[in-house]
mmCIF file of C-alpha atoms and ligand atoms in Angstrom:
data_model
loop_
_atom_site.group_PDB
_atom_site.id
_atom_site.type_symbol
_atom_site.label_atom_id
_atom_site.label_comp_id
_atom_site.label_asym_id
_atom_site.label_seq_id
_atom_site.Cartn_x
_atom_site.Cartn_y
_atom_site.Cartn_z
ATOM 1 C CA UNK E 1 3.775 69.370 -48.463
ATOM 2 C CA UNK E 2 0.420 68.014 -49.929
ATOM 3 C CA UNK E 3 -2.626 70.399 -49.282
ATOM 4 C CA UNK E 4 -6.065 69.771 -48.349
ATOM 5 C CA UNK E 5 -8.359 72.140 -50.007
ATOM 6 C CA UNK E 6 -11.286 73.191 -48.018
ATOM 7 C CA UNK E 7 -14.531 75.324 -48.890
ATOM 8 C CA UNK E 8 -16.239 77.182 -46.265
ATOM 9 C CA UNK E 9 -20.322 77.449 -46.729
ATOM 10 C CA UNK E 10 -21.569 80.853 -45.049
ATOM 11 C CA UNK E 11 -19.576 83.428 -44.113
ATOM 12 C CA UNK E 12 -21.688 85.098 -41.142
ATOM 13 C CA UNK E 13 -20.300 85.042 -37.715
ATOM 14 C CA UNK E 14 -19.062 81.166 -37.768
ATOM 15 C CA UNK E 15 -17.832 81.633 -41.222
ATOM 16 C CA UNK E 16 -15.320 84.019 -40.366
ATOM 17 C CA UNK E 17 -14.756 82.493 -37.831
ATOM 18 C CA UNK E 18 -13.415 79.235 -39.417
ATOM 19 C CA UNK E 19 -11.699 81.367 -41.870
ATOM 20 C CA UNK E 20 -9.765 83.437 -39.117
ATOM 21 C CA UNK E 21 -8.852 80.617 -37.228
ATOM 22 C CA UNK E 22 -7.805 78.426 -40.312
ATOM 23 C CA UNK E 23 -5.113 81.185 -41.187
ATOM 24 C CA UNK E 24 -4.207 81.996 -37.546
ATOM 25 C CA UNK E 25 -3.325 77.972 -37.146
ATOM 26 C CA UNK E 26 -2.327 77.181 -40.340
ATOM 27 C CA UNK E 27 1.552 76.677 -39.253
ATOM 28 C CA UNK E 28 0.432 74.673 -36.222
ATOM 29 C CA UNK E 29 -1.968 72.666 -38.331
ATOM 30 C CA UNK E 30 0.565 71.703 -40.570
ATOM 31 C CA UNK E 31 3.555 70.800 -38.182
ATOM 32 C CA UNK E 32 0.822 68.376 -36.193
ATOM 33 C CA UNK E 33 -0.669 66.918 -39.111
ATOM 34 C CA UNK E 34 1.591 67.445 -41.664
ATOM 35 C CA UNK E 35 -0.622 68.681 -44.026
ATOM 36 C CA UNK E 36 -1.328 72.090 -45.507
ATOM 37 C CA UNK E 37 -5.055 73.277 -45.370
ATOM 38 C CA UNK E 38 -6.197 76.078 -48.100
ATOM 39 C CA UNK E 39 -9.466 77.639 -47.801
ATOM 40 C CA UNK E 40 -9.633 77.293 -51.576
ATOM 41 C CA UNK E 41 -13.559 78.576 -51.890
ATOM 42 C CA UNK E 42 -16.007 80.803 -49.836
ATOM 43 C CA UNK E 43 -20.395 80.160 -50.109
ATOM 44 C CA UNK E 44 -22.694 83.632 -49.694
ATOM 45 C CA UNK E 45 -26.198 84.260 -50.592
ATOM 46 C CA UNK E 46 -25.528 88.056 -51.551
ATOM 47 C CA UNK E 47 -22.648 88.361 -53.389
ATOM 48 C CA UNK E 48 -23.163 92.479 -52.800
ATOM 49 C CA UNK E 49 -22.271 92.357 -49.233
ATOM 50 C CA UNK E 50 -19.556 94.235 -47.864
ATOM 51 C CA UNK E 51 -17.345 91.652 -46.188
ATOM 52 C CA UNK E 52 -13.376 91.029 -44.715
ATOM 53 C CA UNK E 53 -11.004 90.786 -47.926
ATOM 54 C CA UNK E 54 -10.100 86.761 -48.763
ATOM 55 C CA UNK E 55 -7.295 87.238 -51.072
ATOM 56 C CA UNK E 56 -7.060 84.511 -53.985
ATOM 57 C CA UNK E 57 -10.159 82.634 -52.071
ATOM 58 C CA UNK E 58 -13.336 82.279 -54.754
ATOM 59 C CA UNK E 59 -16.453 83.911 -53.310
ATOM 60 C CA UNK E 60 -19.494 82.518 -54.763
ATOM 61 C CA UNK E 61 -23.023 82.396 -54.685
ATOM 62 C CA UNK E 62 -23.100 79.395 -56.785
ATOM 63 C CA UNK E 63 -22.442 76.012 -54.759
ATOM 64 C CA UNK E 64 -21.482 74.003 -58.598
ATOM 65 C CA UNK E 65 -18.985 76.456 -58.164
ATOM 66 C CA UNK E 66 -17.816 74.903 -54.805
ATOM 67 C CA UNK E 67 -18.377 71.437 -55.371
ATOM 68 C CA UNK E 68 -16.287 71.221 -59.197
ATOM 69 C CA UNK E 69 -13.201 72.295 -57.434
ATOM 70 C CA UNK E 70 -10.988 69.226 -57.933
ATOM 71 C CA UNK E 71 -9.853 67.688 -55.209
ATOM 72 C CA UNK E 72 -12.207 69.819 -52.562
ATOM 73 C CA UNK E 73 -11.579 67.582 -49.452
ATOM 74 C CA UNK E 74 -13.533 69.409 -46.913
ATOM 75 C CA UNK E 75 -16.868 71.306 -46.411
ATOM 76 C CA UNK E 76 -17.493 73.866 -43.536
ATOM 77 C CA UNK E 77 -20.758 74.480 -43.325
ATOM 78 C CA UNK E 78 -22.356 77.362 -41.451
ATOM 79 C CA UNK E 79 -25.028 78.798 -42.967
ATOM 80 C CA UNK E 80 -28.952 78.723 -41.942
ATOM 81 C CA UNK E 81 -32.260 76.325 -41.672
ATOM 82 C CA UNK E 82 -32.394 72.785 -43.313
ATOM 83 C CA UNK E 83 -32.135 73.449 -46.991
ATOM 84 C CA UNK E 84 -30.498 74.397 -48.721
ATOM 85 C CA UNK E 85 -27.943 73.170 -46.135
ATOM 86 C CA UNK E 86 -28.768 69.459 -46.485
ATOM 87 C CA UNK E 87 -28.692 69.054 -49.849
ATOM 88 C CA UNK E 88 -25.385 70.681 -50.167
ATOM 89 C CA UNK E 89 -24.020 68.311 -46.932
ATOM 90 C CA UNK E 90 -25.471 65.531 -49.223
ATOM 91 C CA UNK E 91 -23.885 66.660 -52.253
ATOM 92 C CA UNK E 92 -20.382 66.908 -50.642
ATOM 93 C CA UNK E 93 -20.212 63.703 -49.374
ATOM 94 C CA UNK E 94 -21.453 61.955 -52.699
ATOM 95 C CA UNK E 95 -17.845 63.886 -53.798
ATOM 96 C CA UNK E 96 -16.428 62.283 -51.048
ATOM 97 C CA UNK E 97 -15.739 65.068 -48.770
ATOM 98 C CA UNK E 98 -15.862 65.441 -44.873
ATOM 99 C CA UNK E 99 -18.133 67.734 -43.769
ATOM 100 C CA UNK E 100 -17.935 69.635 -40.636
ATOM 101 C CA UNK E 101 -21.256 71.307 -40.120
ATOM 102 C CA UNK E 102 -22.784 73.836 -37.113
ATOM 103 C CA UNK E 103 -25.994 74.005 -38.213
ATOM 104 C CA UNK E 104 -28.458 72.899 -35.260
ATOM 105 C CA UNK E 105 -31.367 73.025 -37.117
ATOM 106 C CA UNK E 106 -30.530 70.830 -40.969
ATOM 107 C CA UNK E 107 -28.290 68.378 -38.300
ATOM 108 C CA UNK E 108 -30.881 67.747 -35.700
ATOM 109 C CA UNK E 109 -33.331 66.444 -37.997
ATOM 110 C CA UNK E 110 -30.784 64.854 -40.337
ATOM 111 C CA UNK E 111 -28.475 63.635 -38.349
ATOM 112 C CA UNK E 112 -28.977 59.261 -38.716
ATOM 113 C CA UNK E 113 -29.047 59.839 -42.319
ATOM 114 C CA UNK E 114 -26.113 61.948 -43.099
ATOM 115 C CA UNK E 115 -24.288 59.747 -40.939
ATOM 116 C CA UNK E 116 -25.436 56.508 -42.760
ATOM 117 C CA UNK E 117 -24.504 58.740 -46.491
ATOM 118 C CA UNK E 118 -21.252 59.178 -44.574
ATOM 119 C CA UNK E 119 -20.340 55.699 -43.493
ATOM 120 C CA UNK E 120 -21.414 54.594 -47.279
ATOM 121 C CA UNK E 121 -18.888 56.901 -48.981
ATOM 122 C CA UNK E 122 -15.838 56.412 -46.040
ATOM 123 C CA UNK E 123 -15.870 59.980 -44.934
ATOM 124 C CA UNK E 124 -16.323 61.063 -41.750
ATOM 125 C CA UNK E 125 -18.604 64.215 -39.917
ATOM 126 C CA UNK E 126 -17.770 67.049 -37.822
ATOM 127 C CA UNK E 127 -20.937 68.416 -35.848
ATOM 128 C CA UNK E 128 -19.606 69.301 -32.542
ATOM 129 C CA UNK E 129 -20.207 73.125 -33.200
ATOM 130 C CA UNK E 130 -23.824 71.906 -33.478
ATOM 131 C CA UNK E 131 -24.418 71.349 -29.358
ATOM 132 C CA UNK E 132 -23.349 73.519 -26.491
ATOM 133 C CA UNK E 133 -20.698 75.959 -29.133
ATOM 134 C CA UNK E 134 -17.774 75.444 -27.532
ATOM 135 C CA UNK E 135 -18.353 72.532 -24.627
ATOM 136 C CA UNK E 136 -16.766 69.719 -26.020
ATOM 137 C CA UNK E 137 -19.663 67.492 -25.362
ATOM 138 C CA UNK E 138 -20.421 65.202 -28.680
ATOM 139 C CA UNK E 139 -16.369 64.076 -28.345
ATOM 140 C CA UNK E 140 -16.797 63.895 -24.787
ATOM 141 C CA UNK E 141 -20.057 61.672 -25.264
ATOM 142 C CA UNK E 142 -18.260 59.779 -28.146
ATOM 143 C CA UNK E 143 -15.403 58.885 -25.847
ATOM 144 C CA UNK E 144 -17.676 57.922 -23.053
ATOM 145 C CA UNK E 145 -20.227 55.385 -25.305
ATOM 146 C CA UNK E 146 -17.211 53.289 -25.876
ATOM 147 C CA UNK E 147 -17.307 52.046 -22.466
ATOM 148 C CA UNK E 148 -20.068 53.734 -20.071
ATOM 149 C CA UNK E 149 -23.889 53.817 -20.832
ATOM 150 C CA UNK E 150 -25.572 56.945 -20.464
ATOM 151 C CA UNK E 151 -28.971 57.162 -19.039
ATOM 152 C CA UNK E 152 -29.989 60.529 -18.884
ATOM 153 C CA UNK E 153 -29.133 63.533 -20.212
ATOM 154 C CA UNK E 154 -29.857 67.480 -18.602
ATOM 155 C CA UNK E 155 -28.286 70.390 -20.143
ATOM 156 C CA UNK E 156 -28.620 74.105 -20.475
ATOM 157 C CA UNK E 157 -28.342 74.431 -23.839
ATOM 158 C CA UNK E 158 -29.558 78.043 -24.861
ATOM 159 C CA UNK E 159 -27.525 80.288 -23.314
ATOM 160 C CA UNK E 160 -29.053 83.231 -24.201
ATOM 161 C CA UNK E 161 -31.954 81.700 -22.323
ATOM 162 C CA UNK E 162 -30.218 81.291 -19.323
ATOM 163 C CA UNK E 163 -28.471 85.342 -19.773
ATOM 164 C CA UNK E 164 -32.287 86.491 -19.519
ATOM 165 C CA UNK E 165 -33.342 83.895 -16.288
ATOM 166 C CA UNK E 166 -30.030 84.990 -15.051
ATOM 167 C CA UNK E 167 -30.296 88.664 -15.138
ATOM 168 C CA UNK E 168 -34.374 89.274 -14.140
ATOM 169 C CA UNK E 169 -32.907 87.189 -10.655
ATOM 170 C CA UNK E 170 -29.689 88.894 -10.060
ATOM 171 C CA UNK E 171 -31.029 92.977 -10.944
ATOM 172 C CA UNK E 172 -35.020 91.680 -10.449
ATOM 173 C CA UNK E 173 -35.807 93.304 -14.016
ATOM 174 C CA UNK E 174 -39.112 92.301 -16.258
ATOM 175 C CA UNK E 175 -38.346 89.743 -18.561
ATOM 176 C CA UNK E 176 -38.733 91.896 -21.705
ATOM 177 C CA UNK E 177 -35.541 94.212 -20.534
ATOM 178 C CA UNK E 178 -33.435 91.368 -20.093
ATOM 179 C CA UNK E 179 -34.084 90.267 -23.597
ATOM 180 C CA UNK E 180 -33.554 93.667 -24.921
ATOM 181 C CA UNK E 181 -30.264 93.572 -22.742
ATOM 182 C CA UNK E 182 -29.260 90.178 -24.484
ATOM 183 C CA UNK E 183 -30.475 91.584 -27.923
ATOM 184 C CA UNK E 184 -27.945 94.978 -27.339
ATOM 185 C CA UNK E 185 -24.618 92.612 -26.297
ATOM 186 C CA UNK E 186 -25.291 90.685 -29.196
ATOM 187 C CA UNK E 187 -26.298 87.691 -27.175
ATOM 188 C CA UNK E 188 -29.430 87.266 -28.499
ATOM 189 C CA UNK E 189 -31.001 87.332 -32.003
ATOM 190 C CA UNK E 190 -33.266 90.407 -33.538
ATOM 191 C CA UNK E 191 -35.985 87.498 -33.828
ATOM 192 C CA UNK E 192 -35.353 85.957 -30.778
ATOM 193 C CA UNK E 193 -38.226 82.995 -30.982
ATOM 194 C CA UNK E 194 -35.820 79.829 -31.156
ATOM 195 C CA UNK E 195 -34.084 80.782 -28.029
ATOM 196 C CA UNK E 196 -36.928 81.979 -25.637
ATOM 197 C CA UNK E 197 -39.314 79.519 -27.114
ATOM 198 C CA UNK E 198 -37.353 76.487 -26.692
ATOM 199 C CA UNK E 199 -37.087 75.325 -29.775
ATOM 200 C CA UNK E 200 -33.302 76.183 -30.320
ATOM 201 C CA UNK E 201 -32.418 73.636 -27.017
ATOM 202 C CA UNK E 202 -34.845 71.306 -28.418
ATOM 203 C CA UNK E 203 -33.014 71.063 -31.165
ATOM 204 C CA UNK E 204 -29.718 70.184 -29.784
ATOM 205 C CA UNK E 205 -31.045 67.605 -27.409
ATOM 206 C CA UNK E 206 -32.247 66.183 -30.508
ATOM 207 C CA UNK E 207 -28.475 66.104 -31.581
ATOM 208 C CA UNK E 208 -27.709 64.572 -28.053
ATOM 209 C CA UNK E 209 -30.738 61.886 -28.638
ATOM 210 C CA UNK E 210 -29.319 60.683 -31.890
ATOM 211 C CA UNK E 211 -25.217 60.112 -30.287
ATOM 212 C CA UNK E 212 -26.271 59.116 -27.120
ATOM 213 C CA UNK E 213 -29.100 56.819 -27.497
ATOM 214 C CA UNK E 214 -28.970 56.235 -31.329
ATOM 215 C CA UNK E 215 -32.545 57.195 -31.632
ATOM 216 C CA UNK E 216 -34.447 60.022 -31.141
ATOM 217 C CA UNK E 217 -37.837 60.535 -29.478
ATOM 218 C CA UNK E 218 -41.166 61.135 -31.622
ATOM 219 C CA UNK E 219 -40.597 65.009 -31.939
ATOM 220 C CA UNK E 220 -44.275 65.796 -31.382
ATOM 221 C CA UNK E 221 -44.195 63.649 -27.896
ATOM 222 C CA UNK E 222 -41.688 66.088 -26.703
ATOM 223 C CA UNK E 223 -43.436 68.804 -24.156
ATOM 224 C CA UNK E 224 -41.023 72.154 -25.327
ATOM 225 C CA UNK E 225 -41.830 75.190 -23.300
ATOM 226 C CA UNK E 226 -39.792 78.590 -23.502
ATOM 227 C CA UNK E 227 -38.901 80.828 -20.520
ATOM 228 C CA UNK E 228 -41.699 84.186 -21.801
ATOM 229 C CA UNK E 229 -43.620 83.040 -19.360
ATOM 230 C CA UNK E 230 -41.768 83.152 -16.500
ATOM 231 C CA UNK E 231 -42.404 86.653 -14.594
ATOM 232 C CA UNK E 232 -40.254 88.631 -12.485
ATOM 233 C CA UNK E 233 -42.376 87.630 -9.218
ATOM 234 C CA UNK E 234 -41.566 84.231 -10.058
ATOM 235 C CA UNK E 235 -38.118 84.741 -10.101
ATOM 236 C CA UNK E 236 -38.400 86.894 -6.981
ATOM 237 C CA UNK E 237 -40.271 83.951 -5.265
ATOM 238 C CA UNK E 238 -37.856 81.262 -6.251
ATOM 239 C CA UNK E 239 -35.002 83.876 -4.686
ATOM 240 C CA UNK E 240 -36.663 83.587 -1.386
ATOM 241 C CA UNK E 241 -36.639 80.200 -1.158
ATOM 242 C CA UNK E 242 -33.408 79.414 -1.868
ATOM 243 C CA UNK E 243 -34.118 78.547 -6.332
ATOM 244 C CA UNK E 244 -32.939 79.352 -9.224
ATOM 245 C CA UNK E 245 -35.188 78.950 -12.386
ATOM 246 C CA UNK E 246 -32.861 77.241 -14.659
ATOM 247 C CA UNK E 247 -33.983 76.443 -18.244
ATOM 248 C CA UNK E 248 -33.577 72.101 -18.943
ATOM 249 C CA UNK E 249 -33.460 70.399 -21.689
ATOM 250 C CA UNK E 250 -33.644 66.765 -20.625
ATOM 251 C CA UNK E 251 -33.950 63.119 -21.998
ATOM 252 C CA UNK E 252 -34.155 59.605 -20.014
ATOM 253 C CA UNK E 253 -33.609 56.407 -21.171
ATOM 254 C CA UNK E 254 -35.823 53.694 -19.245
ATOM 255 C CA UNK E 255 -35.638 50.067 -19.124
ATOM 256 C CA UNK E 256 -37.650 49.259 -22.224
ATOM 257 C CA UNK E 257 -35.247 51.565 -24.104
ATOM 258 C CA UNK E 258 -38.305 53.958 -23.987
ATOM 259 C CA UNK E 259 -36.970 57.631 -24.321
ATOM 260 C CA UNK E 260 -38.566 60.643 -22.103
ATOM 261 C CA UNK E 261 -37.546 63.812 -23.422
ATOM 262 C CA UNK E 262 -38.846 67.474 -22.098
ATOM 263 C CA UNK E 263 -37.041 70.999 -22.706
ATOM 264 C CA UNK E 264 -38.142 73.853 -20.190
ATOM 265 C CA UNK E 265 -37.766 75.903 -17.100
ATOM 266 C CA UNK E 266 -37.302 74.200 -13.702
ATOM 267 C CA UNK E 267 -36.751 75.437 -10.520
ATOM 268 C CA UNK E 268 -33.411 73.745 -9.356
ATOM 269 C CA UNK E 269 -31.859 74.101 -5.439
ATOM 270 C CA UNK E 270 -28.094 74.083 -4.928
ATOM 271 C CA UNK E 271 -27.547 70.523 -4.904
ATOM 272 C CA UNK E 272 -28.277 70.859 -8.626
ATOM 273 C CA UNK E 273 -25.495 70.153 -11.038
ATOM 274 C CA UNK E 274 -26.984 73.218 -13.119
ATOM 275 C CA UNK E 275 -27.811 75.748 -10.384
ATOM 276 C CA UNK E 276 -24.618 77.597 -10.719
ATOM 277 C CA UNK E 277 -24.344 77.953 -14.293
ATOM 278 C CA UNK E 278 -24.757 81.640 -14.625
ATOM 279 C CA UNK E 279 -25.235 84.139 -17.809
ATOM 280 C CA UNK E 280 -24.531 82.814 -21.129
ATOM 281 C CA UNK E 281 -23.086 79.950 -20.070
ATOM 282 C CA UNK E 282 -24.217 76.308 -21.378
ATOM 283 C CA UNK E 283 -23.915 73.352 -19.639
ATOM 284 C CA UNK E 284 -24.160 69.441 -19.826
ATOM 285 C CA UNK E 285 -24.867 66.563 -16.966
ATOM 286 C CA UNK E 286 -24.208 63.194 -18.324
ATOM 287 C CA UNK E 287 -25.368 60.703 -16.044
ATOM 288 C CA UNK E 288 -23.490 57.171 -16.669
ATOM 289 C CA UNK E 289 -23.240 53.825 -15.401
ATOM 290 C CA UNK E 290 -19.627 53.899 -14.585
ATOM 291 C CA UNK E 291 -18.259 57.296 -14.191
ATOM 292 C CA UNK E 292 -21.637 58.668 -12.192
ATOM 293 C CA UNK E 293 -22.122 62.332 -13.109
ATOM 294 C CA UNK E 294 -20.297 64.226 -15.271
ATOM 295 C CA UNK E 295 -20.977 67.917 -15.882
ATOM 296 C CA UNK E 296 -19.341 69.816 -18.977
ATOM 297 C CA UNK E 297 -19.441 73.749 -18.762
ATOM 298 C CA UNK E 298 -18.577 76.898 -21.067
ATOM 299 C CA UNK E 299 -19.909 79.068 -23.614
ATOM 300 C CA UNK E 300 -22.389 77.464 -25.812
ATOM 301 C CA UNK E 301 -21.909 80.146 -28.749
ATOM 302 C CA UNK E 302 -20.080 83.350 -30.335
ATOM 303 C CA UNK E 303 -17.325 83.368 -33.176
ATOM 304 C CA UNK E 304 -14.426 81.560 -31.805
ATOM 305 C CA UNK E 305 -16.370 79.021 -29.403
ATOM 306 C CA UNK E 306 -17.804 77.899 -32.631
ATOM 307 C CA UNK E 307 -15.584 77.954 -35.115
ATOM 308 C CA UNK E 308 -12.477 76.420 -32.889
ATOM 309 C CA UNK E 309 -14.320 73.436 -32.242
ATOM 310 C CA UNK E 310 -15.054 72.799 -36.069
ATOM 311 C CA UNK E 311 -11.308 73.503 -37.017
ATOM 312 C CA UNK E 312 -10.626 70.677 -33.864
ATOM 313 C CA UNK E 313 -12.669 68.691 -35.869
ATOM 314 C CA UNK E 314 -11.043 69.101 -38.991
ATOM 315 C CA UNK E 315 -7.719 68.525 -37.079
ATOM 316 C CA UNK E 316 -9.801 65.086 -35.700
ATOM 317 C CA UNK E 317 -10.966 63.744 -38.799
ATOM 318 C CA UNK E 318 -7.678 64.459 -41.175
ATOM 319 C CA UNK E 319 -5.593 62.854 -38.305
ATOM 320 C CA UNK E 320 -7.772 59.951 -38.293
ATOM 321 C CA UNK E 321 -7.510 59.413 -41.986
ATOM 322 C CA UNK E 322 -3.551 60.095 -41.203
ATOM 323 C CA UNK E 323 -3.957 57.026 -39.193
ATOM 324 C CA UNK E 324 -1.734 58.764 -36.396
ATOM 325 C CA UNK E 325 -2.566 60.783 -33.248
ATOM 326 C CA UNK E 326 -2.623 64.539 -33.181
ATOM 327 C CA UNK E 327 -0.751 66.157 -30.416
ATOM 328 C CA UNK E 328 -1.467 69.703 -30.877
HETATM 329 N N1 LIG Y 401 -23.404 82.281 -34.147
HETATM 330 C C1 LIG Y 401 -23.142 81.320 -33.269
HETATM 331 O O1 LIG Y 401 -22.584 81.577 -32.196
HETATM 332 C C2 LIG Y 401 -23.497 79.900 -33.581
HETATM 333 C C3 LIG Y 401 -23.193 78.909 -32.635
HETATM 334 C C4 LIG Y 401 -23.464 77.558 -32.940
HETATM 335 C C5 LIG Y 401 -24.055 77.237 -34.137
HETATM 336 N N2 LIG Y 401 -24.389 78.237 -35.019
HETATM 337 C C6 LIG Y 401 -25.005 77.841 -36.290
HETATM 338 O O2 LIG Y 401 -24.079 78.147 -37.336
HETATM 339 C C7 LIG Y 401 -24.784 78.522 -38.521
HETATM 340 C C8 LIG Y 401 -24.298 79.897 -38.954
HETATM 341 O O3 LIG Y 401 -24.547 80.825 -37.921
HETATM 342 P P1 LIG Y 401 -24.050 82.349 -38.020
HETATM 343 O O4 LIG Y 401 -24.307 82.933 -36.694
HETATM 344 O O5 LIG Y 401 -22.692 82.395 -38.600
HETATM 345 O O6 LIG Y 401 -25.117 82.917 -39.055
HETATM 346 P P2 LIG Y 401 -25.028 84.294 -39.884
HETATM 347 O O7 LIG Y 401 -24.081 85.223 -39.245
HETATM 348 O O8 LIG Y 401 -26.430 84.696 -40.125
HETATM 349 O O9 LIG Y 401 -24.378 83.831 -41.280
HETATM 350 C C9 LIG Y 401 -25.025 82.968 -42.153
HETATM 351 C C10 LIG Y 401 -24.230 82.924 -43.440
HETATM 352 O O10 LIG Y 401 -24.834 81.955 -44.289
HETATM 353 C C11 LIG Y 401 -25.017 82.528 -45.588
HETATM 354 N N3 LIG Y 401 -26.206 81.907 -46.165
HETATM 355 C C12 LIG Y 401 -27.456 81.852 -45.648
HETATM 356 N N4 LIG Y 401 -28.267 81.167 -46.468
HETATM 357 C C13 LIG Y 401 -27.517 80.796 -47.520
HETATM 358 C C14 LIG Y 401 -27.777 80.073 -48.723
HETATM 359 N N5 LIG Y 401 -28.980 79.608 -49.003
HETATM 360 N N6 LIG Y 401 -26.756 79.880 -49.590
HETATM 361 C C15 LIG Y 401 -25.522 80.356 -49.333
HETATM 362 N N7 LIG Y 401 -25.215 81.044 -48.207
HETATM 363 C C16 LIG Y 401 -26.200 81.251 -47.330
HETATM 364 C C17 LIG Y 401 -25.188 84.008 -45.355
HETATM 365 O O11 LIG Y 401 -24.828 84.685 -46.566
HETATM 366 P P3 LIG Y 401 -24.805 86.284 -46.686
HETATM 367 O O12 LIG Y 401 -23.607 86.724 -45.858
HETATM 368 O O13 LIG Y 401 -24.609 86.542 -48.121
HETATM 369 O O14 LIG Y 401 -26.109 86.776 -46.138
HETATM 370 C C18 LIG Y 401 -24.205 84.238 -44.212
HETATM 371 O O15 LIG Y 401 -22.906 84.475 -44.701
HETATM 372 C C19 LIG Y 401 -26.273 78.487 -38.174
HETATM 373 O O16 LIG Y 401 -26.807 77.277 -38.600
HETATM 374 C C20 LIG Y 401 -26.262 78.588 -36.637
HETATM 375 O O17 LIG Y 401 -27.384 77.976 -36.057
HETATM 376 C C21 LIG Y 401 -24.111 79.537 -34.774
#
């Protein structure tokens, strides 16, 4: 059976991720696209780590070492910020791999042109691991665009965010102990600026922007606003009256093609598609011309959330080149 030799770039928490499920599927994989996948090479930045044993898999700090494998077909790619990630993306796909990233932060700015470096060299990308972890919301967008217009999108997409707003209502405690809550369950990061600020579901609207509307908004016109300054007597007040503060990241379409795009807390009543999404939980509203509403819910991060959806996507993008339909 031929092989398709893969290369997995970071080897934090998605990494291993990728790598556990890869092995765990690897006879499924095989009977449904009858192909065998090898994770043939592994991408760190410290070499002197301690880390899981990868037998016969090259670990590397050196990505020449990653990208002269012959016949490399695939790139994972989960490791951190813009660059280096970019350049490597770029670097893969001049090789003519696919590349199946979850990195929010190198894919929300990049996005158009990795797809148009893509498209030139006939290979395809894998990015829903960058939006909403494990909510299948890019294919579910993807699927939708073919017939239905969307016109505005609303989404909790930091779920950390929504652990803390969640918590301070349900055991009315002070916003810093329900980050330090998050921080101890792993939820949260030890820097935890991207997610309270805002910035981290900025990001992934961005992501959003670019599929659904095939633009994105001038960044800078975009109001983002985190949930640090939302108090427990806010909270308390909203409780009273029937609220939830729910942190939004939303974007509008209007009839000039204009986008309108703000990310930050709102205070939403029951009739709200997002009012019952609770703790870590991310969730999307899709509003279309044809289907109405459409609300996608689950966990928006952790290990296998992550990393399942970018082996789906693997599964998507060698079955399309298969020409056949996967039935896994
Ligand atoms: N964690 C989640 O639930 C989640 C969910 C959705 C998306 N993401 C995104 O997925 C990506 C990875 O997240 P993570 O949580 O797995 O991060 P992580 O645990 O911090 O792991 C990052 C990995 O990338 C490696 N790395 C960092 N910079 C590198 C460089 N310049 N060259 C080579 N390797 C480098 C690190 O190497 P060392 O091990 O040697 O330090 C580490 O193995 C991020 O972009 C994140 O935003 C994460």
């Amino acid at each position: 059976m031929a092989k398709i030799k893969a290369a997995i770039l970071g080897f934090g928490t998605v990494g291993q991720g990728i790598y556990h499920i890869v092995n765990e599927k690897k006879e499924d994989l095989k009977k449904s696209l009858g192909l065998d996948i090898e994770i043939s090479a592994i991408l760190v930045n410290n070499l002197a780590k301690e880390r899981i044993q990868t037998p016969g898999v090259l670990v590397t700090d050196d990505f020449e070492d990653i990208i002269n494998i012959p016949g490399l077909q695939v790139v994972f790619e989960a490791i951190v910020n813009e660059e280096p990630a970019y350049g490597y993306l770029c670097k893969a796909i001049d090789k003519g791999c696919h590349v199946i990233t979850a990195n929010k932060v190198m894919f929300s700015k990049y996005s158009i042109p990795l797809h148009e470096r893509a498209k030139s060299r006939g290979v395809f990308i894998g990015y829903e691991a960058t939006t909403a972890g494990g909510v299948p919301v890019i294919k579910t967008l993807k699927n939708l665009l073919q017939v239905n217009s969307v016109k505005r999108i609303q989404g909790i997409l930091n779920g950390t965010s929504n652990y803390i707003l969640t918590q301070m209502r349900l055991n009315e405690c002070q916003f810093n102990d329900a980050l330090t809550e998050a921080q101890d369950l792993g939820y949260a990061e030890a820097d935890p600026y991207n997610d309270i600020s805002g910035q981290d579901a900025f990001r992934k609207l961005m992501i959003l922007s670019a599929l659904a509307f095939k633009k994105q908004p001038n960044w800078d016109d975009v109001r983002v606003v985190g949930i640090d300054g939302i108090s427990l007597e806010d909270v308390k007040k909203a409780k009273q009256e029937g609220l939830r503060y729910r942190h939004v990241a939303e974007i509008e379409q209007d009839e000039n093609g204009e986008l309108f795009a703000s990310v930050g807390p709102q205070l939403v009543g029951p009739d709200h598609p997002l009012y019952a999404i609770e703790a870590v939980n991310n969730a999307v509203a899709l509003d279309t011309n044809y289907i109405g509403t459409l609300t996608l819910v689950g966990p928006g991060a952790g290990m296998y959330p992550t990393a399942s959806v970018m082996v789906e996507d693997y599964a998507e993008i060698i079955g399309k080149r298969a020409g056949f339909m996967i039935t896994i």
